[in-house]
PDB file of C-alpha atoms in Angstrom:
ATOM      1  CA  PRO J 573     133.982 -19.279  75.801  1.00 52.00           C
ATOM      2  CA  PRO J 574     132.482 -22.310  77.575  1.00 53.00           C
ATOM      3  CA  TRP J 575     135.714 -23.362  79.267  1.00 54.00           C
ATOM      4  CA  CYS J 576     136.000 -20.089  81.272  1.00 57.00           C
ATOM      5  CA  CYS J 577     132.551 -20.030  82.879  1.00 55.00           C
ATOM      6  CA  PRO J 578     132.109 -22.396  85.866  1.00 55.00           C
ATOM      7  CA  CYS J 579     128.344 -22.347  85.642  1.00 55.00           C
ATOM      8  CA  ARG J 580     128.414 -23.856  82.197  1.00 53.00           C
ATOM      9  CA  GLN J 581     130.721 -26.602  83.305  1.00 53.00           C
ATOM     10  CA  ARG J 582     128.128 -27.731  85.872  1.00 55.00           C
ATOM     11  CA  GLY J 583     125.361 -28.255  83.478  1.00 53.00           C
ATOM     12  CA  GLY J 584     124.317 -24.670  82.919  1.00 51.00           C
ATOM     13  CA  THR J 585     122.923 -23.919  86.425  1.00 54.00           C
ATOM     14  CA  GLN J 586     123.946 -20.795  88.264  1.00 58.00           C
ATOM     15  CA  MET J 587     125.837 -21.085  91.533  1.00 60.00           C
ATOM     16  CA  ARG J 588     123.991 -19.449  94.441  1.00 72.00           C
ATOM     17  CA  SER J 589     125.661 -17.604  97.324  1.00 76.00           C
ATOM     18  CA  LYS J 590     125.659 -19.253 100.758  1.00 78.00           C
ATOM     19  CA  ALA J 591     125.869 -15.904 102.570  1.00 79.00           C
ATOM     20  CA  PRO J 592     122.137 -15.750 103.515  1.00 83.00           C
ATOM     21  CA  LEU J 593     122.347 -19.187 105.165  1.00 86.00           C
ATOM     22  CA  VAL J 594     125.404 -18.196 107.163  1.00 86.00           C
ATOM     23  CA  LEU J 595     123.700 -14.960 108.209  1.00 89.00           C
ATOM     24  CA  ILE J 596     120.569 -16.828 109.368  1.00 91.00           C
ATOM     25  CA  GLU J 597     122.703 -19.341 111.248  1.00 91.00           C
ATOM     26  CA  GLN J 598     124.549 -16.531 113.048  1.00 92.00           C
ATOM     27  CA  MET J 599     121.263 -14.814 113.912  1.00 93.00           C
ATOM     28  CA  VAL J 600     119.899 -18.053 115.406  1.00 93.00           C
ATOM     29  CA  MET J 601     123.096 -18.526 117.423  1.00 94.00           C
ATOM     30  CA  LEU J 602     122.841 -14.924 118.657  1.00 95.00           C
ATOM     31  CA  LEU J 603     119.213 -15.504 119.697  1.00 95.00           C
ATOM     32  CA  VAL J 604     120.151 -18.676 121.606  1.00 94.00           C
ATOM     33  CA  PHE J 605     123.019 -16.822 123.315  1.00 95.00           C
ATOM     34  CA  ALA J 606     120.693 -13.939 124.277  1.00 95.00           C
ATOM     35  CA  LEU J 607     118.134 -16.349 125.773  1.00 95.00           C
ATOM     36  CA  ALA J 608     120.834 -18.192 127.724  1.00 94.00           C
ATOM     37  CA  SER J 609     122.220 -14.895 129.005  1.00 95.00           C
ATOM     38  CA  ALA J 610     118.762 -13.763 130.125  1.00 94.00           C
ATOM     39  CA  LEU J 611     118.247 -17.020 132.043  1.00 94.00           C
ATOM     40  CA  CYS J 612     121.655 -16.718 133.735  1.00 93.00           C
ATOM     41  CA  LEU J 613     120.983 -13.106 134.695  1.00 93.00           C
ATOM     42  CA  GLN J 614     117.609 -14.100 136.140  1.00 93.00           C
ATOM     43  CA  ALA J 615     119.284 -16.848 138.189  1.00 93.00           C
ATOM     44  CA  PHE J 616     121.861 -14.402 139.582  1.00 92.00           C
ATOM     45  CA  VAL J 617     119.174 -11.893 140.559  1.00 90.00           C
ATOM     46  CA  LYS J 618     117.119 -14.617 142.263  1.00 92.00           C
ATOM     47  CA  SER J 619     120.150 -15.934 144.147  1.00 92.00           C
ATOM     48  CA  ASP J 620     120.937 -12.417 145.371  1.00 90.00           C
ATOM     49  CA  ALA J 621     117.374 -11.992 146.666  1.00 88.00           C
ATOM     50  CA  ILE J 622     117.579 -15.366 148.428  1.00 91.00           C
ATOM     51  CA  SER J 623     120.910 -14.368 149.982  1.00 92.00           C
ATOM     52  CA  VAL J 624     119.505 -11.060 151.282  1.00 88.00           C
ATOM     53  CA  ARG J 625     116.441 -12.792 152.748  1.00 88.00           C
ATOM     54  CA  SER J 626     118.641 -15.433 154.371  1.00 92.00           C
ATOM     55  CA  GLU J 627     120.808 -12.741 155.973  1.00 92.00           C
ATOM     56  CA  GLU J 628     117.681 -10.965 157.256  1.00 91.00           C
ATOM     57  CA  LYS J 629     116.434 -14.189 158.832  1.00 94.00           C
ATOM     58  CA  GLY J 630     119.800 -14.851 160.455  1.00 95.00           C
ATOM     59  CA  ARG J 631     119.978 -11.382 161.973  1.00 95.00           C
ATOM     60  CA  ALA J 632     116.340 -11.645 163.076  1.00 95.00           C
ATOM     61  CA  ALA J 633     117.116 -14.933 164.848  1.00 96.00           C
ATOM     62  CA  ILE J 634     120.003 -13.315 166.713  1.00 96.00           C
ATOM     63  CA  ALA J 635     117.866 -10.313 167.744  1.00 95.00           C
ATOM     64  CA  ALA J 636     115.045 -12.567 168.959  1.00 96.00           C
ATOM     65  CA  GLN J 637     117.410 -14.834 170.885  1.00 96.00           C
ATOM     66  CA  ASN J 638     119.127 -11.865 172.540  1.00 95.00           C
ATOM     67  CA  ALA J 639     115.789 -10.389 173.619  1.00 95.00           C
ATOM     68  CA  ALA J 640     114.530 -13.772 174.840  1.00 95.00           C
ATOM     69  CA  GLU J 641     117.657 -14.309 176.947  1.00 95.00           C
ATOM     70  CA  VAL J 642     117.388 -10.857 178.531  1.00 95.00           C
ATOM     71  CA  ILE J 643     113.658 -11.341 179.215  1.00 93.00           C
ATOM     72  CA  ARG J 644     114.368 -14.677 180.869  1.00 92.00           C
ATOM     73  CA  HIS J 645     117.309 -13.287 182.824  1.00 91.00           C
ATOM     74  CA  LYS J 646     115.360 -10.284 184.148  1.00 89.00           C
ATOM     75  CA  GLY J 647     112.482 -12.597 185.066  1.00 84.00           C
ATOM     76  CA  GLY J 648     109.792 -11.775 187.566  1.00 84.00           C
ATOM     77  CA  ASP J 649     106.431 -10.724 186.242  1.00 86.00           C
ATOM     78  CA  ILE J 650     105.887  -9.784 182.616  1.00 88.00           C
ATOM     79  CA  GLU J 651     105.900  -6.047 183.254  1.00 90.00           C
ATOM     80  CA  ASN J 652     109.244  -6.208 185.055  1.00 89.00           C
ATOM     81  CA  ALA J 653     110.835  -8.491 182.464  1.00 91.00           C
ATOM     82  CA  PHE J 654     109.692  -6.372 179.496  1.00 93.00           C
ATOM     83  CA  THR J 655     110.499  -3.031 181.137  1.00 92.00           C
ATOM     84  CA  GLN J 656     114.017  -4.112 182.110  1.00 92.00           C
ATOM     85  CA  THR J 657     114.623  -5.666 178.691  1.00 93.00           C
ATOM     86  CA  GLY J 658     113.450  -2.483 176.982  1.00 92.00           C
ATOM     87  CA  ARG J 659     115.864  -0.412 179.048  1.00 93.00           C
ATOM     88  CA  MET J 660     118.741  -2.760 178.390  1.00 93.00           C
ATOM     89  CA  LEU J 661     118.210  -3.261 174.645  1.00 93.00           C
ATOM     90  CA  GLY J 662     116.835   0.152 173.707  1.00 91.00           C
ATOM     91  CA  GLY J 663     113.166  -0.707 173.294  1.00 92.00           C
ATOM     92  CA  THR J 664     109.915   0.502 174.758  1.00 92.00           C
ATOM     93  CA  TYR J 665     107.299  -1.240 176.868  1.00 93.00           C
ATOM     94  CA  GLU J 666     103.750   0.011 176.365  1.00 91.00           C
ATOM     95  CA  GLN J 667     100.341  -1.626 176.770  1.00 90.00           C
ATOM     96  CA  GLY J 668     101.715  -5.071 177.540  1.00 89.00           C
ATOM     97  CA  GLU J 669     104.072  -5.136 174.575  1.00 93.00           C
ATOM     98  CA  LEU J 670     107.839  -4.761 174.256  1.00 94.00           C
ATOM     99  CA  ARG J 671     108.938  -3.187 170.959  1.00 94.00           C
ATOM    100  CA  ILE J 672     112.455  -2.680 169.631  1.00 95.00           C
ATOM    101  CA  ASP J 673     112.962  -1.017 166.237  1.00 94.00           C
ATOM    102  CA  TYR J 674     115.980  -1.590 164.001  1.00 94.00           C
ATOM    103  CA  ASP J 675     117.195   0.363 160.973  1.00 91.00           C
ATOM    104  CA  GLU J 676     118.292  -1.221 157.665  1.00 90.00           C
ATOM    105  CA  ASN J 677     121.700  -2.094 159.203  1.00 91.00           C
ATOM    106  CA  TRP J 678     120.126  -3.739 162.277  1.00 92.00           C
ATOM    107  CA  ASN J 679     121.078  -0.905 164.624  1.00 93.00           C
ATOM    108  CA  VAL J 680     118.535  -0.059 167.325  1.00 93.00           C
ATOM    109  CA  THR J 681     116.635   3.126 166.483  1.00 90.00           C
ATOM    110  CA  ASP J 682     114.135   5.209 168.429  1.00 87.00           C
ATOM    111  CA  LYS J 683     111.853   5.800 165.431  1.00 84.00           C
ATOM    112  CA  ASP J 684     109.926   3.320 163.294  1.00 83.00           C
ATOM    113  CA  GLY J 685     112.541   1.054 161.806  1.00 84.00           C
ATOM    114  CA  VAL J 686     112.781  -1.231 158.819  1.00 88.00           C
ATOM    115  CA  TYR J 687     112.761  -4.230 161.163  1.00 93.00           C
ATOM    116  CA  TYR J 688     111.109  -4.523 164.551  1.00 93.00           C
ATOM    117  CA  LEU J 689     110.908  -6.934 167.461  1.00 94.00           C
ATOM    118  CA  ILE J 690     107.661  -7.455 169.357  1.00 94.00           C
ATOM    119  CA  ALA J 691     107.417  -9.418 172.604  1.00 94.00           C
ATOM    120  CA  GLN J 692     104.032 -10.253 174.126  1.00 94.00           C
ATOM    121  CA  GLU J 693     102.872 -12.393 177.007  1.00 92.00           C
ATOM    122  CA  VAL J 694     101.602 -15.863 176.192  1.00 92.00           C
ATOM    123  CA  PRO J 695      99.223 -17.493 178.701  1.00 90.00           C
ATOM    124  CA  ALA J 696     100.991 -20.239 180.639  1.00 84.00           C
ATOM    125  CA  GLN J 697      99.080 -23.293 181.856  1.00 86.00           C
ATOM    126  CA  VAL J 698     101.271 -23.739 184.945  1.00 86.00           C
ATOM    127  CA  SER J 699     101.120 -21.544 188.033  1.00 85.00           C
ATOM    128  CA  GLY J 700     104.327 -19.560 188.583  1.00 84.00           C
ATOM    129  CA  LEU J 701     105.466 -19.993 184.981  1.00 89.00           C
ATOM    130  CA  ARG J 702     105.621 -17.001 182.629  1.00 91.00           C
ATOM    131  CA  LYS J 703     105.830 -17.231 178.867  1.00 93.00           C
ATOM    132  CA  ALA J 704     106.384 -14.665 176.147  1.00 93.00           C
ATOM    133  CA  SER J 705     106.346 -14.757 172.372  1.00 94.00           C
ATOM    134  CA  VAL J 706     109.178 -12.890 170.652  1.00 95.00           C
ATOM    135  CA  GLN J 707     108.753 -12.047 166.965  1.00 94.00           C
ATOM    136  CA  VAL J 708     110.994 -10.158 164.576  1.00 95.00           C
ATOM    137  CA  ALA J 709     109.337  -8.829 161.431  1.00 93.00           C
ATOM    138  CA  THR J 710     109.995  -6.516 158.509  1.00 89.00           C
ATOM    139  CA  ASP J 711     108.246  -3.253 157.892  1.00 76.00           C
ATOM    140  CA  ALA J 712     105.207  -3.396 155.615  1.00 65.00           C
ATOM    141  CA  GLN J 713     106.995  -1.030 153.211  1.00 63.00           C
ATOM    142  CA  LYS J 714     109.608  -3.622 152.296  1.00 65.00           C
ATOM    143  CA  ALA J 715     109.249  -5.770 149.218  1.00 60.00           C
ATOM    144  CA  ASP J 716     108.617  -8.933 151.245  1.00 65.00           C
ATOM    145  CA  PRO J 717     107.017  -7.968 154.580  1.00 72.00           C
ATOM    146  CA  GLY J 718     106.263 -10.446 157.312  1.00 87.00           C
ATOM    147  CA  ILE J 719     107.643 -12.347 160.273  1.00 90.00           C
ATOM    148  CA  LEU J 720     111.299 -13.288 159.857  1.00 93.00           C
ATOM    149  CA  PHE J 721     111.751 -15.212 163.101  1.00 94.00           C
ATOM    150  CA  GLU J 722     109.629 -16.199 166.089  1.00 95.00           C
ATOM    151  CA  LEU J 723     110.270 -18.027 169.332  1.00 95.00           C
ATOM    152  CA  GLU J 724     108.787 -18.481 172.786  1.00 94.00           C
ATOM    153  CA  VAL J 725     110.601 -17.977 176.041  1.00 94.00           C
ATOM    154  CA  ALA J 726     109.539 -19.224 179.473  1.00 92.00           C
ATOM    155  CA  TRP J 727     110.775 -18.606 183.008  1.00 90.00           C
ATOM    156  CA  GLN J 728     109.705 -19.176 186.584  1.00 88.00           C
ATOM    157  CA  GLU J 729     108.225 -16.269 188.438  1.00 80.00           C
ATOM    158  CA  VAL J 730     109.668 -16.326 191.936  1.00 72.00           C
ATOM    159  CA  ASP J 731     107.406 -14.917 194.653  1.00 59.00           C
ATOM    160  CA  ALA J 732     108.866 -12.377 197.045  1.00 43.00           C
ATOM    161  CA  ASP J 733     107.601 -14.535 199.955  1.00 44.00           C
ATOM    162  CA  GLU J 734     109.723 -17.521 199.016  1.00 44.00           C
TER     163      GLU J 734
END
């Protein structure tokens, strides 16, 4: 009978299901959520890498400053300053260069470390003045090798006659 069928009451057209539209809408929302999640995850990973690099630079600055202070305190000629600093801080002085190796936790090590400090003489323009460059760098095997911190230290060389 015509009174029991809703499609005949609406002019004879069939009513279509809205389920496919809802399903497409949910799929689009899921895609947007997945993209937003991927961007957030990428931001967290990047911030972690920046934090690790910042900590490395901070520790490198402390290591360089400690070495520079000891070099300046020991004073005298370059060989004396570097030799005494090497003994005090656990490094080695060879061929005009002071080297101190550090492991991944910034502990001094006697083998090739993940981080290392190099101190070398820098020519000074003034008589009686000594200068050295102190650099802390990462091992070439790390993801981002290179110099983490660098500074120069200067001191007066006091003659034994004076």
